[in-house]
Coordinates of C-alpha atoms in Angstrom, one line a residue:
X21 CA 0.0 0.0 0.0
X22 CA 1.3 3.1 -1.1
X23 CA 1.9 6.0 1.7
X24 CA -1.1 8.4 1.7
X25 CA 0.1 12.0 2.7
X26 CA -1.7 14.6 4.6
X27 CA -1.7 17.2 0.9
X28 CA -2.9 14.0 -1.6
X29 CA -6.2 12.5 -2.1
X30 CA -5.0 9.9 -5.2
X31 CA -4.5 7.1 -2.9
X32 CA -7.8 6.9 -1.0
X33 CA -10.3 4.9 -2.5
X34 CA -13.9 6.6 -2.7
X35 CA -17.3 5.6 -2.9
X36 CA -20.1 7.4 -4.9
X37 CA -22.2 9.5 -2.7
X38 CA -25.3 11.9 -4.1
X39 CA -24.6 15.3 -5.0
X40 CA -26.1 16.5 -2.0
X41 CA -23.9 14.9 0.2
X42 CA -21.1 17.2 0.0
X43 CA -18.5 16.5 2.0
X44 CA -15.3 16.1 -0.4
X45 CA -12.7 18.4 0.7
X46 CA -12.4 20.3 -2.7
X47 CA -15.1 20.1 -4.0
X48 CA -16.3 21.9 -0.1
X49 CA -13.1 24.2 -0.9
X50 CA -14.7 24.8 -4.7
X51 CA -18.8 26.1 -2.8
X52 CA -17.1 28.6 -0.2
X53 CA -15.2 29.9 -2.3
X54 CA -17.8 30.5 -5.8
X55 CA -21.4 29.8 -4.4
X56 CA -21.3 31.7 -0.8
X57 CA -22.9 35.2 -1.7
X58 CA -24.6 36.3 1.5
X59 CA -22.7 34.7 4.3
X60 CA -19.7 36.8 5.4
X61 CA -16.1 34.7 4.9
X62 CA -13.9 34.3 7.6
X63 CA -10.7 32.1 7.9
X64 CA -10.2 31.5 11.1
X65 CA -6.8 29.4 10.5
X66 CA -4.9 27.2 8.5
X67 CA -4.4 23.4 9.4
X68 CA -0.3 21.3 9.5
X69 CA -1.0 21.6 5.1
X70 CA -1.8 24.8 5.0
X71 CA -5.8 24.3 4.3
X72 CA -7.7 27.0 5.3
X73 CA -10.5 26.5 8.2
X74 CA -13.3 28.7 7.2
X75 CA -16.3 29.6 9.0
X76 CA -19.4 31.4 7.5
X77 CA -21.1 34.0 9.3
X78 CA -24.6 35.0 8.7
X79 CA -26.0 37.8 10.9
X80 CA -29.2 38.9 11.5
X81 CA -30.7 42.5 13.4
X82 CA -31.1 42.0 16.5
X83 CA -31.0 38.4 16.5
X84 CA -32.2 36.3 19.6
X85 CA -29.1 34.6 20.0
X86 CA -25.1 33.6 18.4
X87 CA -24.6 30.3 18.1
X88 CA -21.8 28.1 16.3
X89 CA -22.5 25.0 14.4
X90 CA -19.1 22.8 14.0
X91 CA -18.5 20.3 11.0
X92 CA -15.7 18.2 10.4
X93 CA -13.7 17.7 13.5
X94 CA -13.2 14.3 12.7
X95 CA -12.0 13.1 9.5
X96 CA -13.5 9.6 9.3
X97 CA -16.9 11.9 9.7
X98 CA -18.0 13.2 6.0
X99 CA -21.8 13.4 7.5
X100 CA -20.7 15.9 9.3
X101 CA -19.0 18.2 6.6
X102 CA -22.5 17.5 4.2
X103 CA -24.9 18.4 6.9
X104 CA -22.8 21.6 7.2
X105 CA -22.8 22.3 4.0
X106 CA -26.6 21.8 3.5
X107 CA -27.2 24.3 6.4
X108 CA -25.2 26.7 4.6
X109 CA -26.9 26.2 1.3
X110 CA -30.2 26.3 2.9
X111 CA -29.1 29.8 4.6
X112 CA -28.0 30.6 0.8
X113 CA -30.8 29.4 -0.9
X114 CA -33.8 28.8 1.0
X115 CA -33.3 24.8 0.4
X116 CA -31.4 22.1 1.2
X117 CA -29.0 20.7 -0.9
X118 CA -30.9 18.2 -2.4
X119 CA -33.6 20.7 -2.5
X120 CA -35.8 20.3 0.3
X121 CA -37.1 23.0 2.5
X122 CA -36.5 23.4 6.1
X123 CA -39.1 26.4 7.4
X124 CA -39.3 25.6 10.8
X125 CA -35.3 25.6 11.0
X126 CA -34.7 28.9 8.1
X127 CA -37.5 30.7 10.4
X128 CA -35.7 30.2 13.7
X129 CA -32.5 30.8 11.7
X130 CA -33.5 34.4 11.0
X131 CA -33.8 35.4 14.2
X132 CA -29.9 34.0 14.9
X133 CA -26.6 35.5 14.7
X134 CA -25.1 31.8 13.0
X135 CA -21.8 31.0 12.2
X136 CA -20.9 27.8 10.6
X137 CA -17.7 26.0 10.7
X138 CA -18.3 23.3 8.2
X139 CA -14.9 21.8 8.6
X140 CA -12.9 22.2 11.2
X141 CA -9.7 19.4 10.4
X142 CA -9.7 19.8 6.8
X143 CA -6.6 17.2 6.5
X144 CA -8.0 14.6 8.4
X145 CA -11.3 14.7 6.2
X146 CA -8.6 15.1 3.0
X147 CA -7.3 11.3 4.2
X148 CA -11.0 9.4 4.3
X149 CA -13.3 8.5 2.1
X150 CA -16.5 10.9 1.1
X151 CA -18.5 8.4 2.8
X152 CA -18.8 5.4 4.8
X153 CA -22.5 4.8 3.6
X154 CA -23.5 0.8 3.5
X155 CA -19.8 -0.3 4.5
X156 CA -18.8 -2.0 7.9
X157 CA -17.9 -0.2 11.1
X158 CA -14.5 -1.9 10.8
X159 CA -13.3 0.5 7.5
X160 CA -14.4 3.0 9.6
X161 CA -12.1 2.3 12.1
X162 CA -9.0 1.9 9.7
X163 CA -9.8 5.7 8.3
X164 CA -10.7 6.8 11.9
X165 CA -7.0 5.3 13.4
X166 CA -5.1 5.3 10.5
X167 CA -2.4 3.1 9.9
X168 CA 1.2 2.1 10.7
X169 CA 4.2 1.6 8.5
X170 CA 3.9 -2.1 9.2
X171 CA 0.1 -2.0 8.3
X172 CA -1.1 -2.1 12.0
X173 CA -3.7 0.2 13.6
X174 CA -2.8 3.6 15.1
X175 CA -3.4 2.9 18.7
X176 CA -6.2 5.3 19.0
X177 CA -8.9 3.9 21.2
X178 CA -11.7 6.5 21.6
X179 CA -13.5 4.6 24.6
X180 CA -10.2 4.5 27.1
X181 CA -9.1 6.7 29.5
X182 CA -5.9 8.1 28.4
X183 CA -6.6 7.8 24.7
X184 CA -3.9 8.6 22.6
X185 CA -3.0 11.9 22.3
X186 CA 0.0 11.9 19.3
X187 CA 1.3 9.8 17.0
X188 CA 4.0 10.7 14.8
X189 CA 2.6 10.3 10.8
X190 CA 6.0 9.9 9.5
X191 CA 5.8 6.4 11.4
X192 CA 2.2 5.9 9.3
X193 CA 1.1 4.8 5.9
X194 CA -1.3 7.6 6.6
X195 CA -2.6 9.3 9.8
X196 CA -6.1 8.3 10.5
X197 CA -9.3 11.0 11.1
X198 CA -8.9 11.2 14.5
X199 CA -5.8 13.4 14.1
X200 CA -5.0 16.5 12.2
X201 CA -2.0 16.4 10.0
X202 CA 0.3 16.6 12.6
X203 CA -0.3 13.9 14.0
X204 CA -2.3 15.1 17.2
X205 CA -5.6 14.1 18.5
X206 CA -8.0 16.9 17.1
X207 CA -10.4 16.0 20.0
X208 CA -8.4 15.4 22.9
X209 CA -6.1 17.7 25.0
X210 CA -3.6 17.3 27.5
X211 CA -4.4 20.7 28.8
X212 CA -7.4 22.6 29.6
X213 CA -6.2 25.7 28.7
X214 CA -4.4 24.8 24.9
X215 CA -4.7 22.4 22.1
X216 CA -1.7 21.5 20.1
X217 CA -4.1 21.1 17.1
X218 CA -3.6 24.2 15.9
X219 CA -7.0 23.8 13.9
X220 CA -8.4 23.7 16.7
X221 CA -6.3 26.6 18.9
X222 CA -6.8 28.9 15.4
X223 CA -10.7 28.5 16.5
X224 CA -10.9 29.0 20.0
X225 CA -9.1 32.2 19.1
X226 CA -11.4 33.2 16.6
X227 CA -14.6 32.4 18.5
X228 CA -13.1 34.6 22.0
X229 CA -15.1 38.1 21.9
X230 CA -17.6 37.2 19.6
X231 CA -20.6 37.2 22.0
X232 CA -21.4 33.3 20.9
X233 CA -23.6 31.4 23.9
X234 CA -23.1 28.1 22.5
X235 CA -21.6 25.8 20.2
X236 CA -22.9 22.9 19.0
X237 CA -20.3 20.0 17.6
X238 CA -21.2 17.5 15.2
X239 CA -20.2 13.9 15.2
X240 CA -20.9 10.9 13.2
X241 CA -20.9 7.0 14.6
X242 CA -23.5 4.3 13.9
X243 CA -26.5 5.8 16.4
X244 CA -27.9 9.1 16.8
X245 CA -27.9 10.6 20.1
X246 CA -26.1 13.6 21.8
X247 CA -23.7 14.1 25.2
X248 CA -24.3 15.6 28.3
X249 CA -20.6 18.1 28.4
X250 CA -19.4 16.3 31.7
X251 CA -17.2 19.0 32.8
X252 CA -20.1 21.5 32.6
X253 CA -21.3 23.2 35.9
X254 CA -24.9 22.2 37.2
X255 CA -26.9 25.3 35.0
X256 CA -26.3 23.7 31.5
X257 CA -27.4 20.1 33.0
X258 CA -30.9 20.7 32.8
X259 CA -30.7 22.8 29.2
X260 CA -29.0 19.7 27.8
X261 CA -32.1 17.7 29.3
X262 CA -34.3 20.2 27.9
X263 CA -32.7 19.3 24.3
X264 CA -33.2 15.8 24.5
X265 CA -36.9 16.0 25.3
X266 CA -37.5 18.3 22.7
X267 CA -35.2 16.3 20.0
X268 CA -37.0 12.9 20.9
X269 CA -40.4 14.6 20.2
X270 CA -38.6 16.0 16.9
X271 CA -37.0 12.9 16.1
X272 CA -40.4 10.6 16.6
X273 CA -42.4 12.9 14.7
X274 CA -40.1 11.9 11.5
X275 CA -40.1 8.2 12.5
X276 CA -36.1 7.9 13.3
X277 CA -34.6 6.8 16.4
X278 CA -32.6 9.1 19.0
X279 CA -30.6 7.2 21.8
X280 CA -30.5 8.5 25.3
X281 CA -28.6 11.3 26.5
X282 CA -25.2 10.3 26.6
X283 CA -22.8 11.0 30.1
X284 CA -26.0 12.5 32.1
X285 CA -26.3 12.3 35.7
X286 CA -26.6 14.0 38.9
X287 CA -23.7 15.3 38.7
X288 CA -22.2 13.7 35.3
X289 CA -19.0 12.0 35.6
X290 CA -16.8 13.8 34.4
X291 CA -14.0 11.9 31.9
X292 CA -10.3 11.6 33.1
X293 CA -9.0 13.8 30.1
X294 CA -9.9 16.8 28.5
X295 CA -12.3 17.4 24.9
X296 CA -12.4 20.4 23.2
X297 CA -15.9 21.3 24.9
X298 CA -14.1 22.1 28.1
X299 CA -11.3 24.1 26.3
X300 CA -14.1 26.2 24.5
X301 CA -16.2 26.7 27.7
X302 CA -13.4 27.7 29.7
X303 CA -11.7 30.1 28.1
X304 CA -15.0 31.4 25.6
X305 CA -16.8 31.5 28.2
X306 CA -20.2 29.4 26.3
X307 CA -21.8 26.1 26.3
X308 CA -20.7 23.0 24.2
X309 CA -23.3 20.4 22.9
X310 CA -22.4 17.6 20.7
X311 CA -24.4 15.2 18.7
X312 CA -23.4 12.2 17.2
X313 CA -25.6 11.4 13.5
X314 CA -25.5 8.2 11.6
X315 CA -22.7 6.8 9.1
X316 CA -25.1 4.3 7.7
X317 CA -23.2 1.0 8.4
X318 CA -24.1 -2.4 7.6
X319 CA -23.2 -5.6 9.8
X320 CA -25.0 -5.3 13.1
X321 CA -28.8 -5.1 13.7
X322 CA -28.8 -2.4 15.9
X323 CA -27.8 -0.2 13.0
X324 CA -31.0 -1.2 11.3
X325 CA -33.2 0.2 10.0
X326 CA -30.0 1.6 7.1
X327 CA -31.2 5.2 6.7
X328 CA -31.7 7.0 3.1
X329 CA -28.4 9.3 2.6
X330 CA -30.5 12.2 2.9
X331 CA -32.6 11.0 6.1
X332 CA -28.9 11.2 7.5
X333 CA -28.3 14.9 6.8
X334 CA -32.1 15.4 7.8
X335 CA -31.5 14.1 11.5
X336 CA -28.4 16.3 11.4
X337 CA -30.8 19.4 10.1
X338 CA -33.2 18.3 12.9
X339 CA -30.5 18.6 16.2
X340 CA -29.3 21.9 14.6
X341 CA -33.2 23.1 14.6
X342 CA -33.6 21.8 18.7
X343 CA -30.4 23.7 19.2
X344 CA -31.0 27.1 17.5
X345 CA -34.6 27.0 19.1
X346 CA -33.0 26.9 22.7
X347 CA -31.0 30.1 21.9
X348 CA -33.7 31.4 20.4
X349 CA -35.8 31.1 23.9
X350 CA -32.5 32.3 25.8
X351 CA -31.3 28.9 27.4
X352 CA -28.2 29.2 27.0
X353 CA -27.7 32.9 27.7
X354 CA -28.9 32.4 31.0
X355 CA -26.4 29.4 31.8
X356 CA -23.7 31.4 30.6
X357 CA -24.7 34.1 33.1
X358 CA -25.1 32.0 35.6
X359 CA -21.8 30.3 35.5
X360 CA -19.5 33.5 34.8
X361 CA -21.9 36.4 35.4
X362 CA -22.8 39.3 33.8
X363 CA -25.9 41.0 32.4

């Protein structure tokens, strides 16, 4: 196998995926920078290659709220990137990509001061297929790790705790989507107060000052449901809660399932290392939610019933409406001033 480097795409084999799943990191790279007419351009950083991370702002007069939708963290997550860039088109537009309309979520939209990251480790989505749609969880895996010289896995293990926080790529075939193009753990810190993803640091920078109450994260895995931020304090507990009861009525209503809330308790546990979510809250001073969508894998029978490609991006659509309707009712505000004061 030839090696795969963090600046190439010709070595990694892709799948076809419809034209509204748009998650290819050119052709992503080819929309923001021709199609984007009424969202304001911002480039926030550049990742290890020297991709730019771009986020979209679209404001609004005296919106209700400023909120942050986050695509793309990990590579091995295209869902992510489309449902991004289907947001974006829909604030561009009016419709979906594939052409569908959204009115509940444009209408609570317009009252919200958005910006939209749609792909925050642009090397590590460069490294992985467009999509993992009918294939097993363990190709996942490979893309998600990434592989040693001697063909072995990266040893990345997302469930332990003390995951692994670098890995050199020159010791790779290709560093997996876990990791930006340095080789460090895009979602994983040693410290709460910097990432050494510089993606990641370029972000936090940009997001400081900018008056945004909460972010909301996008992830991808075989289930949808969303996590309780364990190292929150007790006032965002109950708006997470307050999410999930509105996104199961959402979710029902459309026939698709929606696990439980993920890390919730009285108090939540809170992990033995640090995520990005408390490196945002700390030091932005704003709530992190995250929600994990669908891949659409094939070989175990809890990932049945296989969603349509678009029902994926449509359960994606459908957090993002739950989440801009809380800061359109002032949840999140009021955590935020209840955790660091202020008016």
């Amino acid at each position: 196998m030839p090696r795969m480097g963090g600046n190439s795409r010709e070595d990694t084999p892709q799948i076809k995926a419809p034209e509204f799943w748009l998650a290819n990191v050119d052709a992503v790279e080819r929309y923001l920078t021709t199609q984007v007419v009424r969202g304001r351009m911002h480039i926030a950083g550049y990742s290890t290659h020297v991709r730019p991370v771009r986020v979209l702002e679209y404001a609004v007069p005296h919106a209700a709220s400023t909120l942050l939708v986050i695509g793309g963290t990990h590579g091995h997550e295209p869902g992510t990137v489309a449902a991004a860039m289907n947001l974006i088109h829909l604030l561009e537009t009016g419709r979906d990509l594939a052409g569908k309309e959204h009115p509940t979520l444009l209408a609570l939209i317009q009252k919200t001061h958005l910006y939209i990251c749609p792909m925050l480790n642009p090397d590590g989505r460069a490294i992985c297929p467009d999509t993992f749609y009918a294939q097993g969880l363990d190709t996942c895996t490979i893309y998600a790790s990434g592989l040693q010289l001697d063909g072995s896995l990266v040893p990345y293990d997302a469930d332990s705790s003390e995951p692994c926080y670098y890995f050199d790529p020159e010791k790779c075939l290709f560093i997996g989507g876990q990791f930006n193009g340095a080789g460090w753990a895009i979602n994983r810190r040693l410290s709460p107060d910097h990432s050494e993803a510089v993606e990641v640091q370029s972000l936090l920078e940009f997001v400081k000052g900018r008056g945004i109450e909460a972010i909301l994260d996008l992830h991808a895995c075989g289930y949808n449901f969303a996590f309780q931020a364990r190292t929150h304090p007790a006032p965002y507990w109950p708006v997470m809660r307050e999410w999930q009861r509105r996104a199961e009525k959402l979710f029902a209503s459309k026939g698709r399932p929606l696990g439980k809330l993920h890390g919730d308790g009285d108090p939540p546990v809170a992990p033995e290392f640090h995520f990005n979510s408390t490196l945002f809250h700390r030091h932005a001073k704003l709530m992190w939610m995250a929600f994990e969508g669908r891949q659409g894998f094939l070989g175990r029978t809890s990932f049945m019933p296989l969603p349509t490609e678009w029902e994926i991006i449509d359960d994606y659509l459908s957090a993002i409406t739950v989440f801009v309707e809380l800061g359109s009712e002032g949840y999140y505000a009021r955590a935020n001033r209840q955790t660091f004061g202020g008016g």
